[in-house]
Coordinates of C-alpha atoms in Angstrom, one line a residue:
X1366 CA 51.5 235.1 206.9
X1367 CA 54.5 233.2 206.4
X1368 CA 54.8 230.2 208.4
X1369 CA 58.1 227.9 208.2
X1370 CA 57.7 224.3 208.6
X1371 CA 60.6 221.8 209.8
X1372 CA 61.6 221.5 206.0
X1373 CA 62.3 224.9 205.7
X1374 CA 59.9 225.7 203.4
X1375 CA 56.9 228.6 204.0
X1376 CA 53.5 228.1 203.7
X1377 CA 51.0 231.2 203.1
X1378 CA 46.9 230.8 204.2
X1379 CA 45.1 232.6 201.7
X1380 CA 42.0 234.7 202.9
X1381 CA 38.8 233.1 202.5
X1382 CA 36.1 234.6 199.8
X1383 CA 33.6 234.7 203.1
X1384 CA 36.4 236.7 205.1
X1385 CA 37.4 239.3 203.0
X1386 CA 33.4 239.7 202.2
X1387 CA 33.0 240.1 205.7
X1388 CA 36.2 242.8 205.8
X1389 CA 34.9 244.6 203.2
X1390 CA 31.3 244.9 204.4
X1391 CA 32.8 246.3 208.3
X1392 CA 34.9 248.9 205.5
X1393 CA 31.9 249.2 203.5
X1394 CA 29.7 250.5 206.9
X1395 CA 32.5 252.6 208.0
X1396 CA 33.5 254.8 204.9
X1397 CA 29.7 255.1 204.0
X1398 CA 29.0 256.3 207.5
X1399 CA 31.5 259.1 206.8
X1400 CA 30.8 260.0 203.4
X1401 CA 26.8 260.3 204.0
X1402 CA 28.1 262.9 206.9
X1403 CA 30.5 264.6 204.7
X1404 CA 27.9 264.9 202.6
X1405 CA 25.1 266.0 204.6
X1406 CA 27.1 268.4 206.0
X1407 CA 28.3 269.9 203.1
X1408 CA 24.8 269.4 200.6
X1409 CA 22.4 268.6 203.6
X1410 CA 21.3 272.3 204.0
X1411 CA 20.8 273.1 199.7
X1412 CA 17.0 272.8 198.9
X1413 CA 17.3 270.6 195.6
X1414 CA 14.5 270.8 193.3
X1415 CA 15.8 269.7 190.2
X1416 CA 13.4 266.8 188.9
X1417 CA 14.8 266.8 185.6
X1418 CA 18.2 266.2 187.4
X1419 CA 16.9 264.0 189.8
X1420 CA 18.8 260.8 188.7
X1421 CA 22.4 263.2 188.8
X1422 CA 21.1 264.0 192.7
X1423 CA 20.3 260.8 193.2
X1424 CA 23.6 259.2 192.6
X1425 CA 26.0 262.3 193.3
X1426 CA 27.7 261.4 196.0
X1427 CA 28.9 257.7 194.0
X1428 CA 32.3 259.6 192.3
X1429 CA 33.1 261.4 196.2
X1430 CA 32.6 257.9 198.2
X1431 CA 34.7 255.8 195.6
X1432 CA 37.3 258.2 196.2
X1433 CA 36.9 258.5 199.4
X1434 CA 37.0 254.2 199.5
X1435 CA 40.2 254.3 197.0
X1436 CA 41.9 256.3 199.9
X1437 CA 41.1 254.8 202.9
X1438 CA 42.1 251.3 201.1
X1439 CA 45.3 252.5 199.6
X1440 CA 46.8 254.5 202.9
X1441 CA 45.5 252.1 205.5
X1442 CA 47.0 248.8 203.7
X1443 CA 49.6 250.5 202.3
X1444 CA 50.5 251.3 206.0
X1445 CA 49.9 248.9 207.9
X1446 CA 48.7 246.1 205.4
X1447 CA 44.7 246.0 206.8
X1448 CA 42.2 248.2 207.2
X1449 CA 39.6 248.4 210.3
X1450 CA 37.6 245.4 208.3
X1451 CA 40.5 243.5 207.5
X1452 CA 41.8 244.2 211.0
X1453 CA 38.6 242.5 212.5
X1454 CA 39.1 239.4 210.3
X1455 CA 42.5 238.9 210.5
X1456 CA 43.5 239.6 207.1
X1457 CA 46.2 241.4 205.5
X1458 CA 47.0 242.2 202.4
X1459 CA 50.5 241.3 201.3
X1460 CA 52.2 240.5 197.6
X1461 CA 52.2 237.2 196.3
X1462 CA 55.5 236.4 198.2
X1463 CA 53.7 237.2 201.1
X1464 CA 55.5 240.7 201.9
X1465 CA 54.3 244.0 201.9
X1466 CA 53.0 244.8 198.5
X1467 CA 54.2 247.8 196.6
X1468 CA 52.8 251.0 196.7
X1469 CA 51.7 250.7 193.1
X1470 CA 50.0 247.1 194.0
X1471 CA 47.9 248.5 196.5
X1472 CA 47.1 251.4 194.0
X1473 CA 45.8 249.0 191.8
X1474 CA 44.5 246.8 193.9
X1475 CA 42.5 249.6 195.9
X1476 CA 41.3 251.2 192.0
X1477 CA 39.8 247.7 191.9
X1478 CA 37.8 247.5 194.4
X1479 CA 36.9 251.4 194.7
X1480 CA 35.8 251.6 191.5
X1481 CA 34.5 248.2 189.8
X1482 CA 34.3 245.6 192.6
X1483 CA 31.3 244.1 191.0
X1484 CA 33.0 243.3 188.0
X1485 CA 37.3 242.8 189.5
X1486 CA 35.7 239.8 191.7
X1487 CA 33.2 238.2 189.3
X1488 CA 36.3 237.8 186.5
X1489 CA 38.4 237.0 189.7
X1490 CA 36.6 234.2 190.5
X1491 CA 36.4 232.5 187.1
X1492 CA 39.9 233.4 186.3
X1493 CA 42.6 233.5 189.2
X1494 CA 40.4 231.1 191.5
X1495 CA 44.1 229.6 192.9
X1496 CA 45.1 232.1 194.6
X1497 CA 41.4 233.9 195.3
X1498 CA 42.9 237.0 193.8
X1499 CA 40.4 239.8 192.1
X1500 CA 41.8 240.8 188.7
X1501 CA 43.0 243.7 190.5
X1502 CA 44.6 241.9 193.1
X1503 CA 46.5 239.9 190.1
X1504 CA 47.2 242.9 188.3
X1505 CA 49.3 244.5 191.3
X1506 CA 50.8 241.3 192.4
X1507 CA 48.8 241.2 196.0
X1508 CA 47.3 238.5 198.1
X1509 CA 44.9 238.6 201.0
X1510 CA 46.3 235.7 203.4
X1511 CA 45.0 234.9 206.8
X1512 CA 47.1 235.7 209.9
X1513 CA 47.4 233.0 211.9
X1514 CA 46.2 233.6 215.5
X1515 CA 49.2 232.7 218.3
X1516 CA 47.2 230.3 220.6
X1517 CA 50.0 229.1 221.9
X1518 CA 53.0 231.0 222.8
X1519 CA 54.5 228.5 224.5
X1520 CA 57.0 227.4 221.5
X1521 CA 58.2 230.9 220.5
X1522 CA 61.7 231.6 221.1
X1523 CA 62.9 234.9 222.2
X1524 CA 66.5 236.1 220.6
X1525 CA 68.2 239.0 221.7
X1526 CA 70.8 240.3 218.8

């Protein structure tokens, strides 16, 4: 994330709109694979035959996934700073100094996202286009930066304390 140039002063390579689409969609496949178990397993068995409810059945399982979503995003980069998706992309989610971000950023960042993607990147990309935040991502101070691969290692110095 941080990378220090002869001057002394650090550079951060934020995450491309395309690579954080593309982390999100490997997220997207993986937390929808579980939930439609979870809930298969749990509803799959129940015979429903309410038509008069049929719009509540249909869309049931949105308010369990988006939680489900809101955690897997808040413990994993929390954690470790990525998720599987993220992980894949080389991305990582870090605050605006490029640090780990707070445990209340990645709250709000993951509410975002969990909960009214649709609407935290549209505003996001008319309003905070500088820094390719999501309103949510501005609202808890967070970035998603681009690690930079280590091609060559042949310039790293090694330093025992």
């Amino acid at each position: 994330m941080d990378e220090s140039n002869s001057e002394g002063s650090s550079k951060i390579i934020i995450a491309k709109w395309a690579d954080r689409f593309f982390a999100w969609l490997i997220d997207f496949i993986i937390v929808s694979s579980i939930s439609t178990v979870l809930i298969f397993v749990s509803f799959g068995s129940l015979d429903y035959e309410f038509e008069e409810n049929s719009f509540w059945m249909e869309n049931i399982q949105y308010i369990p996934t988006s939680i489900l979503f809101f955690v897997y995003w808040t413990v994993l980069e929390y954690k470790i700073g990525q998720t599987v998706g993220k992980k894949i992309m080389n991305l990582k989610t870090v605050n605006i100094i490029g640090e780990r971000p707070s445990l209340k950023g990645i709250l709000i960042s993951s509410f975002g996202k969990a909960f009214l993607l649709p609407i935290d990147v549209v505003l996001g990309w008319f309003l905070t286009n500088e820094k390719r935040q999501r309103i949510f991502n501005k609202l808890g101070d967070t970035l998603v930066v681009k690690i930079k691969d280590v091609d060559d290692i042949s310039d790293i110095k090694y330093l025992k304390d």
